[in-house]
mmCIF file with all atom_site columns, C-alpha atoms in Angstrom:
data_model
loop_
_atom_site.group_PDB
_atom_site.id
_atom_site.type_symbol
_atom_site.label_atom_id
_atom_site.label_alt_id
_atom_site.label_comp_id
_atom_site.label_asym_id
_atom_site.label_entity_id
_atom_site.label_seq_id
_atom_site.pdbx_PDB_ins_code
_atom_site.Cartn_x
_atom_site.Cartn_y
_atom_site.Cartn_z
_atom_site.occupancy
_atom_site.B_iso_or_equiv
_atom_site.pdbx_formal_charge
_atom_site.auth_seq_id
_atom_site.auth_comp_id
_atom_site.auth_asym_id
_atom_site.auth_atom_id
_atom_site.pdbx_PDB_model_num
ATOM 1   C CA . MET A 1 1   ? 117.647 17.131  209.386 1.00 46.00 ? 134 MET A CA 1
ATOM 2   C CA . THR A 1 2   ? 116.042 14.273  207.280 1.00 51.00 ? 135 THR A CA 1
ATOM 3   C CA . LYS A 1 3   ? 113.237 12.389  208.929 1.00 54.00 ? 136 LYS A CA 1
ATOM 4   C CA . LYS A 1 4   ? 113.983 8.648   208.994 1.00 60.00 ? 137 LYS A CA 1
ATOM 5   C CA . THR A 1 5   ? 111.462 6.502   207.110 1.00 65.00 ? 138 THR A CA 1
ATOM 6   C CA . TYR A 1 6   ? 110.229 3.425   208.910 1.00 61.00 ? 139 TYR A CA 1
ATOM 7   C CA . LEU A 1 7   ? 112.422 1.135   206.843 1.00 57.00 ? 140 LEU A CA 1
ATOM 8   C CA . ARG A 1 8   ? 115.401 3.236   207.557 1.00 63.00 ? 141 ARG A CA 1
ATOM 9   C CA . GLN A 1 9   ? 114.667 3.061   211.259 1.00 62.00 ? 142 GLN A CA 1
ATOM 10  C CA . LEU A 1 10  ? 114.278 -0.642  211.141 1.00 57.00 ? 143 LEU A CA 1
ATOM 11  C CA . ALA A 1 11  ? 117.467 -0.907  209.150 1.00 61.00 ? 144 ALA A CA 1
ATOM 12  C CA . SER A 1 12  ? 119.361 0.965   211.872 1.00 58.00 ? 145 SER A CA 1
ATOM 13  C CA . GLU A 1 13  ? 118.379 -1.757  214.287 1.00 58.00 ? 146 GLU A CA 1
ATOM 14  C CA . ALA A 1 14  ? 119.353 -4.562  211.930 1.00 58.00 ? 147 ALA A CA 1
ATOM 15  C CA . ASP A 1 15  ? 122.426 -5.535  214.089 1.00 59.00 ? 148 ASP A CA 1
ATOM 16  C CA . LYS A 1 16  ? 119.965 -6.409  216.913 1.00 57.00 ? 149 LYS A CA 1
ATOM 17  C CA . LEU A 1 17  ? 118.039 -8.642  214.523 1.00 56.00 ? 150 LEU A CA 1
ATOM 18  C CA . PHE A 1 18  ? 121.136 -10.499 213.342 1.00 55.00 ? 151 PHE A CA 1
ATOM 19  C CA . THR A 1 19  ? 122.548 -10.962 216.836 1.00 59.00 ? 152 THR A CA 1
ATOM 20  C CA . GLY A 1 20  ? 119.278 -12.265 218.361 1.00 57.00 ? 153 GLY A CA 1
ATOM 21  C CA . HIS A 1 21  ? 118.622 -9.194  220.495 1.00 65.00 ? 154 HIS A CA 1
ATOM 22  C CA . THR A 1 22  ? 114.945 -9.165  219.654 1.00 80.00 ? 155 THR A CA 1
ATOM 23  C CA . ILE A 1 23  ? 111.722 -9.766  221.492 1.00 88.00 ? 156 ILE A CA 1
ATOM 24  C CA . GLU A 1 24  ? 108.950 -12.164 220.360 1.00 94.00 ? 157 GLU A CA 1
ATOM 25  C CA . GLN A 1 25  ? 105.252 -11.403 220.305 1.00 96.00 ? 158 GLN A CA 1
ATOM 26  C CA . TYR A 1 26  ? 102.049 -13.256 219.052 1.00 98.00 ? 159 TYR A CA 1
ATOM 27  C CA . ALA A 1 27  ? 99.268  -11.610 217.132 1.00 98.00 ? 160 ALA A CA 1
ATOM 28  C CA . ALA A 1 28  ? 95.940  -12.297 215.465 1.00 98.00 ? 161 ALA A CA 1
ATOM 29  C CA . ILE A 1 29  ? 94.570  -11.056 212.157 1.00 98.00 ? 162 ILE A CA 1
ATOM 30  C CA . CYS A 1 30  ? 90.853  -11.271 213.099 1.00 98.00 ? 163 CYS A CA 1
ATOM 31  C CA . TYR A 1 31  ? 88.572  -11.831 210.116 1.00 97.00 ? 164 TYR A CA 1
ATOM 32  C CA . ARG A 1 32  ? 84.901  -12.223 209.376 1.00 95.00 ? 165 ARG A CA 1
ATOM 33  C CA . TRP A 1 33  ? 82.775  -12.828 206.348 1.00 88.00 ? 166 TRP A CA 1
ATOM 34  C CA . ARG A 1 34  ? 80.848  -9.678  205.390 1.00 81.00 ? 167 ARG A CA 1
ATOM 35  C CA . PRO A 1 35  ? 77.143  -10.265 205.967 1.00 74.00 ? 168 PRO A CA 1
ATOM 36  C CA . GLY A 1 36  ? 75.518  -11.577 202.714 1.00 73.00 ? 169 GLY A CA 1
ATOM 37  C CA . LYS A 1 37  ? 78.821  -11.320 200.906 1.00 71.00 ? 170 LYS A CA 1
ATOM 38  C CA . GLN A 1 38  ? 81.553  -13.604 199.761 1.00 76.00 ? 171 GLN A CA 1
ATOM 39  C CA . ASP A 1 39  ? 84.279  -11.295 200.820 1.00 87.00 ? 172 ASP A CA 1
ATOM 40  C CA . VAL A 1 40  ? 86.240  -10.828 204.045 1.00 94.00 ? 173 VAL A CA 1
ATOM 41  C CA . GLU A 1 41  ? 86.813  -8.023  206.448 1.00 96.00 ? 174 GLU A CA 1
ATOM 42  C CA . VAL A 1 42  ? 89.750  -7.786  208.894 1.00 98.00 ? 175 VAL A CA 1
ATOM 43  C CA . LEU A 1 43  ? 89.842  -5.955  212.199 1.00 98.00 ? 176 LEU A CA 1
ATOM 44  C CA . LEU A 1 44  ? 92.338  -3.173  212.986 1.00 98.00 ? 177 LEU A CA 1
ATOM 45  C CA . ILE A 1 45  ? 92.646  -1.516  216.385 1.00 98.00 ? 178 ILE A CA 1
ATOM 46  C CA . THR A 1 46  ? 94.621  1.479   217.508 1.00 98.00 ? 179 THR A CA 1
ATOM 47  C CA . SER A 1 47  ? 97.680  1.098   219.726 1.00 94.00 ? 180 SER A CA 1
ATOM 48  C CA . ARG A 1 48  ? 97.265  2.702   223.126 1.00 90.00 ? 181 ARG A CA 1
ATOM 49  C CA . GLU A 1 49  ? 100.453 4.659   223.036 1.00 84.00 ? 182 GLU A CA 1
ATOM 50  C CA . SER A 1 50  ? 100.685 6.123   219.475 1.00 86.00 ? 183 SER A CA 1
ATOM 51  C CA . GLY A 1 51  ? 97.169  5.585   218.079 1.00 92.00 ? 184 GLY A CA 1
ATOM 52  C CA . ARG A 1 52  ? 98.622  3.786   215.025 1.00 94.00 ? 185 ARG A CA 1
ATOM 53  C CA . TRP A 1 53  ? 96.462  1.077   213.407 1.00 98.00 ? 186 TRP A CA 1
ATOM 54  C CA . VAL A 1 54  ? 97.739  -2.315  214.429 1.00 98.00 ? 187 VAL A CA 1
ATOM 55  C CA . ILE A 1 55  ? 96.381  -5.837  215.009 1.00 98.00 ? 188 ILE A CA 1
ATOM 56  C CA . PRO A 1 56  ? 95.918  -7.423  218.505 1.00 98.00 ? 189 PRO A CA 1
ATOM 57  C CA . LYS A 1 57  ? 99.310  -8.692  219.747 1.00 97.00 ? 190 LYS A CA 1
ATOM 58  C CA . GLY A 1 58  ? 101.109 -9.471  222.989 1.00 96.00 ? 191 GLY A CA 1
ATOM 59  C CA . TRP A 1 59  ? 103.808 -11.124 224.921 1.00 95.00 ? 192 TRP A CA 1
ATOM 60  C CA . PRO A 1 60  ? 104.262 -14.856 225.369 1.00 96.00 ? 193 PRO A CA 1
ATOM 61  C CA . MET A 1 61  ? 102.322 -16.303 228.241 1.00 96.00 ? 194 MET A CA 1
ATOM 62  C CA . ASP A 1 62  ? 103.243 -19.143 230.526 1.00 95.00 ? 195 ASP A CA 1
ATOM 63  C CA . ARG A 1 63  ? 101.490 -22.429 229.556 1.00 96.00 ? 196 ARG A CA 1
ATOM 64  C CA . LYS A 1 64  ? 99.897  -20.893 226.432 1.00 97.00 ? 197 LYS A CA 1
ATOM 65  C CA . LEU A 1 65  ? 100.814 -21.804 222.853 1.00 98.00 ? 198 LEU A CA 1
ATOM 66  C CA . PRO A 1 66  ? 101.297 -18.928 220.412 1.00 98.00 ? 199 PRO A CA 1
ATOM 67  C CA . HIS A 1 67  ? 97.850  -19.292 218.754 1.00 98.00 ? 200 HIS A CA 1
ATOM 68  C CA . GLN A 1 68  ? 96.260  -19.230 222.231 1.00 98.00 ? 201 GLN A CA 1
ATOM 69  C CA . VAL A 1 69  ? 98.078  -15.969 223.112 1.00 98.00 ? 202 VAL A CA 1
ATOM 70  C CA . ALA A 1 70  ? 96.755  -14.534 219.859 1.00 98.00 ? 203 ALA A CA 1
ATOM 71  C CA . GLU A 1 71  ? 93.192  -15.551 220.947 1.00 98.00 ? 204 GLU A CA 1
ATOM 72  C CA . ARG A 1 72  ? 93.736  -14.048 224.353 1.00 98.00 ? 205 ARG A CA 1
ATOM 73  C CA . GLU A 1 73  ? 95.084  -10.718 222.922 1.00 98.00 ? 206 GLU A CA 1
ATOM 74  C CA . ALA A 1 74  ? 92.133  -10.482 220.482 1.00 98.00 ? 207 ALA A CA 1
ATOM 75  C CA . TRP A 1 75  ? 89.793  -10.765 223.435 1.00 98.00 ? 208 TRP A CA 1
ATOM 76  C CA . GLU A 1 76  ? 91.612  -8.360  225.748 1.00 97.00 ? 209 GLU A CA 1
ATOM 77  C CA . GLU A 1 77  ? 92.257  -5.690  223.077 1.00 98.00 ? 210 GLU A CA 1
ATOM 78  C CA . ALA A 1 78  ? 89.175  -5.947  220.879 1.00 98.00 ? 211 ALA A CA 1
ATOM 79  C CA . GLY A 1 79  ? 86.486  -8.082  222.583 1.00 98.00 ? 212 GLY A CA 1
ATOM 80  C CA . VAL A 1 80  ? 86.811  -10.727 219.886 1.00 98.00 ? 213 VAL A CA 1
ATOM 81  C CA . SER A 1 81  ? 86.101  -14.364 220.562 1.00 97.00 ? 214 SER A CA 1
ATOM 82  C CA . GLY A 1 82  ? 86.999  -17.127 218.019 1.00 97.00 ? 215 GLY A CA 1
ATOM 83  C CA . LYS A 1 83  ? 89.508  -19.746 217.161 1.00 96.00 ? 216 LYS A CA 1
ATOM 84  C CA . ALA A 1 84  ? 92.924  -18.896 215.923 1.00 98.00 ? 217 ALA A CA 1
ATOM 85  C CA . ARG A 1 85  ? 94.653  -21.298 213.583 1.00 97.00 ? 218 ARG A CA 1
ATOM 86  C CA . LYS A 1 86  ? 97.478  -23.198 215.189 1.00 97.00 ? 219 LYS A CA 1
ATOM 87  C CA . LYS A 1 87  ? 99.771  -22.852 212.240 1.00 97.00 ? 220 LYS A CA 1
ATOM 88  C CA . SER A 1 88  ? 101.184 -19.398 211.850 1.00 97.00 ? 221 SER A CA 1
ATOM 89  C CA . PHE A 1 89  ? 100.130 -17.286 208.939 1.00 98.00 ? 222 PHE A CA 1
ATOM 90  C CA . GLY A 1 90  ? 103.351 -15.372 208.830 1.00 98.00 ? 223 GLY A CA 1
ATOM 91  C CA . TYR A 1 91  ? 105.637 -13.015 210.628 1.00 97.00 ? 224 TYR A CA 1
ATOM 92  C CA . TYR A 1 92  ? 106.388 -9.299  210.665 1.00 96.00 ? 225 TYR A CA 1
ATOM 93  C CA . THR A 1 93  ? 108.973 -7.085  212.404 1.00 92.00 ? 226 THR A CA 1
ATOM 94  C CA . TYR A 1 94  ? 108.449 -3.763  214.108 1.00 90.00 ? 227 TYR A CA 1
ATOM 95  C CA . LEU A 1 95  ? 110.326 -1.526  216.466 1.00 87.00 ? 228 LEU A CA 1
ATOM 96  C CA . LYS A 1 96  ? 108.978 -1.793  220.026 1.00 86.00 ? 229 LYS A CA 1
ATOM 97  C CA . SER A 1 97  ? 109.674 1.062   222.353 1.00 82.00 ? 230 SER A CA 1
ATOM 98  C CA . LEU A 1 98  ? 110.211 -0.247  225.898 1.00 80.00 ? 231 LEU A CA 1
ATOM 99  C CA . ASP A 1 99  ? 109.496 1.502   229.142 1.00 83.00 ? 232 ASP A CA 1
ATOM 100 C CA . THR A 1 100 ? 113.196 2.067   229.543 1.00 86.00 ? 233 THR A CA 1
ATOM 101 C CA . GLY A 1 101 ? 113.256 4.226   226.333 1.00 84.00 ? 234 GLY A CA 1
ATOM 102 C CA . GLU A 1 102 ? 115.115 1.527   224.450 1.00 82.00 ? 235 GLU A CA 1
ATOM 103 C CA . THR A 1 103 ? 113.991 0.467   221.019 1.00 83.00 ? 236 THR A CA 1
ATOM 104 C CA . VAL A 1 104 ? 114.080 -3.253  220.406 1.00 85.00 ? 237 VAL A CA 1
ATOM 105 C CA . PRO A 1 105 ? 113.086 -5.178  217.160 1.00 88.00 ? 238 PRO A CA 1
ATOM 106 C CA . SER A 1 106 ? 110.074 -7.278  217.782 1.00 91.00 ? 239 SER A CA 1
ATOM 107 C CA . VAL A 1 107 ? 109.414 -10.352 215.664 1.00 93.00 ? 240 VAL A CA 1
ATOM 108 C CA . VAL A 1 108 ? 105.652 -11.007 215.581 1.00 97.00 ? 241 VAL A CA 1
ATOM 109 C CA . GLN A 1 109 ? 104.164 -14.421 214.802 1.00 98.00 ? 242 GLN A CA 1
ATOM 110 C CA . VAL A 1 110 ? 100.738 -13.896 213.261 1.00 98.00 ? 243 VAL A CA 1
ATOM 111 C CA . HIS A 1 111 ? 97.763  -16.266 213.395 1.00 98.00 ? 244 HIS A CA 1
ATOM 112 C CA . LEU A 1 112 ? 94.488  -16.026 211.412 1.00 98.00 ? 245 LEU A CA 1
ATOM 113 C CA . LEU A 1 113 ? 91.498  -15.928 213.735 1.00 98.00 ? 246 LEU A CA 1
ATOM 114 C CA . GLU A 1 114 ? 88.003  -16.380 212.494 1.00 96.00 ? 247 GLU A CA 1
ATOM 115 C CA . VAL A 1 115 ? 85.673  -14.209 214.568 1.00 97.00 ? 248 VAL A CA 1
ATOM 116 C CA . ALA A 1 116 ? 82.811  -16.136 216.251 1.00 96.00 ? 249 ALA A CA 1
ATOM 117 C CA . GLY A 1 117 ? 81.586  -13.212 218.344 1.00 96.00 ? 250 GLY A CA 1
ATOM 118 C CA . MET A 1 118 ? 82.312  -9.851  219.746 1.00 96.00 ? 251 MET A CA 1
ATOM 119 C CA . SER A 1 119 ? 81.608  -8.356  223.139 1.00 95.00 ? 252 SER A CA 1
ATOM 120 C CA . ALA A 1 120 ? 81.017  -4.635  223.959 1.00 93.00 ? 253 ALA A CA 1
ATOM 121 C CA . GLN A 1 121 ? 82.705  -5.208  227.291 1.00 94.00 ? 254 GLN A CA 1
ATOM 122 C CA . PHE A 1 122 ? 86.325  -6.308  227.339 1.00 96.00 ? 255 PHE A CA 1
ATOM 123 C CA . PRO A 1 123 ? 89.514  -5.467  229.303 1.00 95.00 ? 256 PRO A CA 1
ATOM 124 C CA . GLU A 1 124 ? 90.769  -2.649  227.049 1.00 96.00 ? 257 GLU A CA 1
ATOM 125 C CA . HIS A 1 125 ? 87.403  -1.239  226.083 1.00 95.00 ? 258 HIS A CA 1
ATOM 126 C CA . GLY A 1 126 ? 87.551  2.573   225.749 1.00 94.00 ? 259 GLY A CA 1
ATOM 127 C CA . GLN A 1 127 ? 91.318  2.452   225.256 1.00 96.00 ? 260 GLN A CA 1
ATOM 128 C CA . ARG A 1 128 ? 91.366  1.649   221.641 1.00 96.00 ? 261 ARG A CA 1
ATOM 129 C CA . GLN A 1 129 ? 89.402  2.262   218.445 1.00 96.00 ? 262 GLN A CA 1
ATOM 130 C CA . LEU A 1 130 ? 88.234  -0.685  216.339 1.00 97.00 ? 263 LEU A CA 1
ATOM 131 C CA . LYS A 1 131 ? 87.608  -0.568  212.568 1.00 97.00 ? 264 LYS A CA 1
ATOM 132 C CA . TRP A 1 132 ? 86.522  -3.409  210.102 1.00 97.00 ? 265 TRP A CA 1
ATOM 133 C CA . LEU A 1 133 ? 88.020  -3.030  206.738 1.00 96.00 ? 266 LEU A CA 1
ATOM 134 C CA . GLN A 1 134 ? 88.648  -4.975  203.492 1.00 95.00 ? 267 GLN A CA 1
ATOM 135 C CA . PRO A 1 135 ? 92.125  -6.409  203.675 1.00 97.00 ? 268 PRO A CA 1
ATOM 136 C CA . ASN A 1 136 ? 93.663  -4.003  201.081 1.00 96.00 ? 269 ASN A CA 1
ATOM 137 C CA . GLU A 1 137 ? 92.167  -1.010  202.946 1.00 98.00 ? 270 GLU A CA 1
ATOM 138 C CA . ALA A 1 138 ? 93.611  -2.326  206.207 1.00 98.00 ? 271 ALA A CA 1
ATOM 139 C CA . ALA A 1 139 ? 97.050  -2.827  204.558 1.00 98.00 ? 272 ALA A CA 1
ATOM 140 C CA . ALA A 1 140 ? 97.010  0.811   203.533 1.00 98.00 ? 273 ALA A CA 1
ATOM 141 C CA . LEU A 1 141 ? 96.527  1.907   207.143 1.00 98.00 ? 274 LEU A CA 1
ATOM 142 C CA . VAL A 1 142 ? 99.246  -0.046  208.846 1.00 97.00 ? 275 VAL A CA 1
ATOM 143 C CA . ARG A 1 143 ? 102.816 1.092   208.983 1.00 94.00 ? 276 ARG A CA 1
ATOM 144 C CA . GLU A 1 144 ? 104.801 -2.104  208.891 1.00 95.00 ? 277 GLU A CA 1
ATOM 145 C CA . PRO A 1 145 ? 105.605 -3.331  205.344 1.00 95.00 ? 278 PRO A CA 1
ATOM 146 C CA . GLU A 1 146 ? 105.501 -7.052  206.224 1.00 96.00 ? 279 GLU A CA 1
ATOM 147 C CA . LEU A 1 147 ? 102.179 -6.637  207.982 1.00 98.00 ? 280 LEU A CA 1
ATOM 148 C CA . LYS A 1 148 ? 100.889 -4.874  204.870 1.00 98.00 ? 281 LYS A CA 1
ATOM 149 C CA . GLY A 1 149 ? 101.872 -7.898  202.850 1.00 97.00 ? 282 GLY A CA 1
ATOM 150 C CA . LEU A 1 150 ? 100.259 -10.353 205.244 1.00 98.00 ? 283 LEU A CA 1
ATOM 151 C CA . LEU A 1 151 ? 96.929  -8.376  205.230 1.00 98.00 ? 284 LEU A CA 1
ATOM 152 C CA . ARG A 1 152 ? 96.958  -8.378  201.386 1.00 97.00 ? 285 ARG A CA 1
ATOM 153 C CA . MET A 1 153 ? 97.215  -12.224 201.431 1.00 97.00 ? 286 MET A CA 1
ATOM 154 C CA . VAL A 1 154 ? 94.373  -12.876 203.894 1.00 96.00 ? 287 VAL A CA 1
ATOM 155 C CA . GLU A 1 155 ? 91.477  -13.147 201.418 1.00 91.00 ? 288 GLU A CA 1
ATOM 156 C CA . ALA A 1 156 ? 93.319  -15.555 199.043 1.00 90.00 ? 289 ALA A CA 1
ATOM 157 C CA . ALA A 1 157 ? 94.459  -17.716 201.935 1.00 91.00 ? 290 ALA A CA 1
ATOM 158 C CA . ILE A 1 158 ? 90.998  -17.964 203.467 1.00 89.00 ? 291 ILE A CA 1
ATOM 159 C CA . ALA A 1 159 ? 89.415  -18.603 200.064 1.00 81.00 ? 292 ALA A CA 1
ATOM 160 C CA . LYS A 1 160 ? 91.907  -21.340 199.385 1.00 78.00 ? 293 LYS A CA 1
ATOM 161 C CA . ASP A 1 161 ? 91.199  -23.049 202.741 1.00 74.00 ? 294 ASP A CA 1
ATOM 162 C CA . ARG A 1 162 ? 87.418  -22.707 202.148 1.00 68.00 ? 295 ARG A CA 1
ATOM 163 C CA . LYS A 1 163 ? 87.760  -24.286 198.735 1.00 65.00 ? 296 LYS A CA 1
ATOM 164 C CA . ALA A 1 164 ? 89.804  -27.123 200.165 1.00 69.00 ? 297 ALA A CA 1
ATOM 165 C CA . LYS A 1 165 ? 87.143  -27.844 202.803 1.00 69.00 ? 298 LYS A CA 1
ATOM 166 C CA . ASP A 1 166 ? 84.282  -27.433 200.362 1.00 64.00 ? 299 ASP A CA 1
ATOM 167 C CA . PRO A 1 167 ? 85.085  -27.888 196.640 1.00 65.00 ? 300 PRO A CA 1
ATOM 168 C CA . THR A 1 168 ? 81.632  -26.381 195.787 1.00 65.00 ? 301 THR A CA 1
ATOM 169 C CA . ALA A 1 169 ? 82.346  -23.134 197.632 1.00 61.00 ? 302 ALA A CA 1
ATOM 170 C CA . LYS A 1 170 ? 82.958  -19.976 195.648 1.00 59.00 ? 303 LYS A CA 1
#
C-alpha cells in the first residue's frame, strides 16, 4: 500500500473544495524583530492533536472580524499580544479532522501580527510547544505547501511595509 502524500490527500478532497463544502478559519503569522538585528522571526506552535508545527488559528467568532479572531487565537494558543493587520496576508488550505471522524478542507485566512508582548500564562499554556524561527526555517517545518509559501514571503512583505513607512529604513 502506498502512503498518500499530503498533496494527494488534499487532491482527494478537491470535490469538496469545488462544491463549497469547506470550513473557514482565521490565523496569525506572529512575527517580531530579532533583538539588535534587522531580520524577522516568526512563531510556530504545535497542534494539540498531532504535535505538527502550525500557526495560531481558529473558528470565526460572533461580532469579531477576521483579524480580531487571529489576535484572539494568538493570545489563547501562544500568549501573544499585538495587532494583526486588517488586510489578509494570504490563504492556505489544509485537511481538518472533525470530531465526527470526517475530513473537511479548511480554507484559512492569514493575517500578519506584529508581537507587542508575550505572557507566560495563557489559556492553552502547557498544551503546546512554541518556537521562534527565521521564516525559511519555519517554512521547512510546516506541512501545508501554501503556508510554506506564505512564511517564505513574510520578511519581504514586512521590509516593504517598513520601507513605505520610513524611506530611510534598511
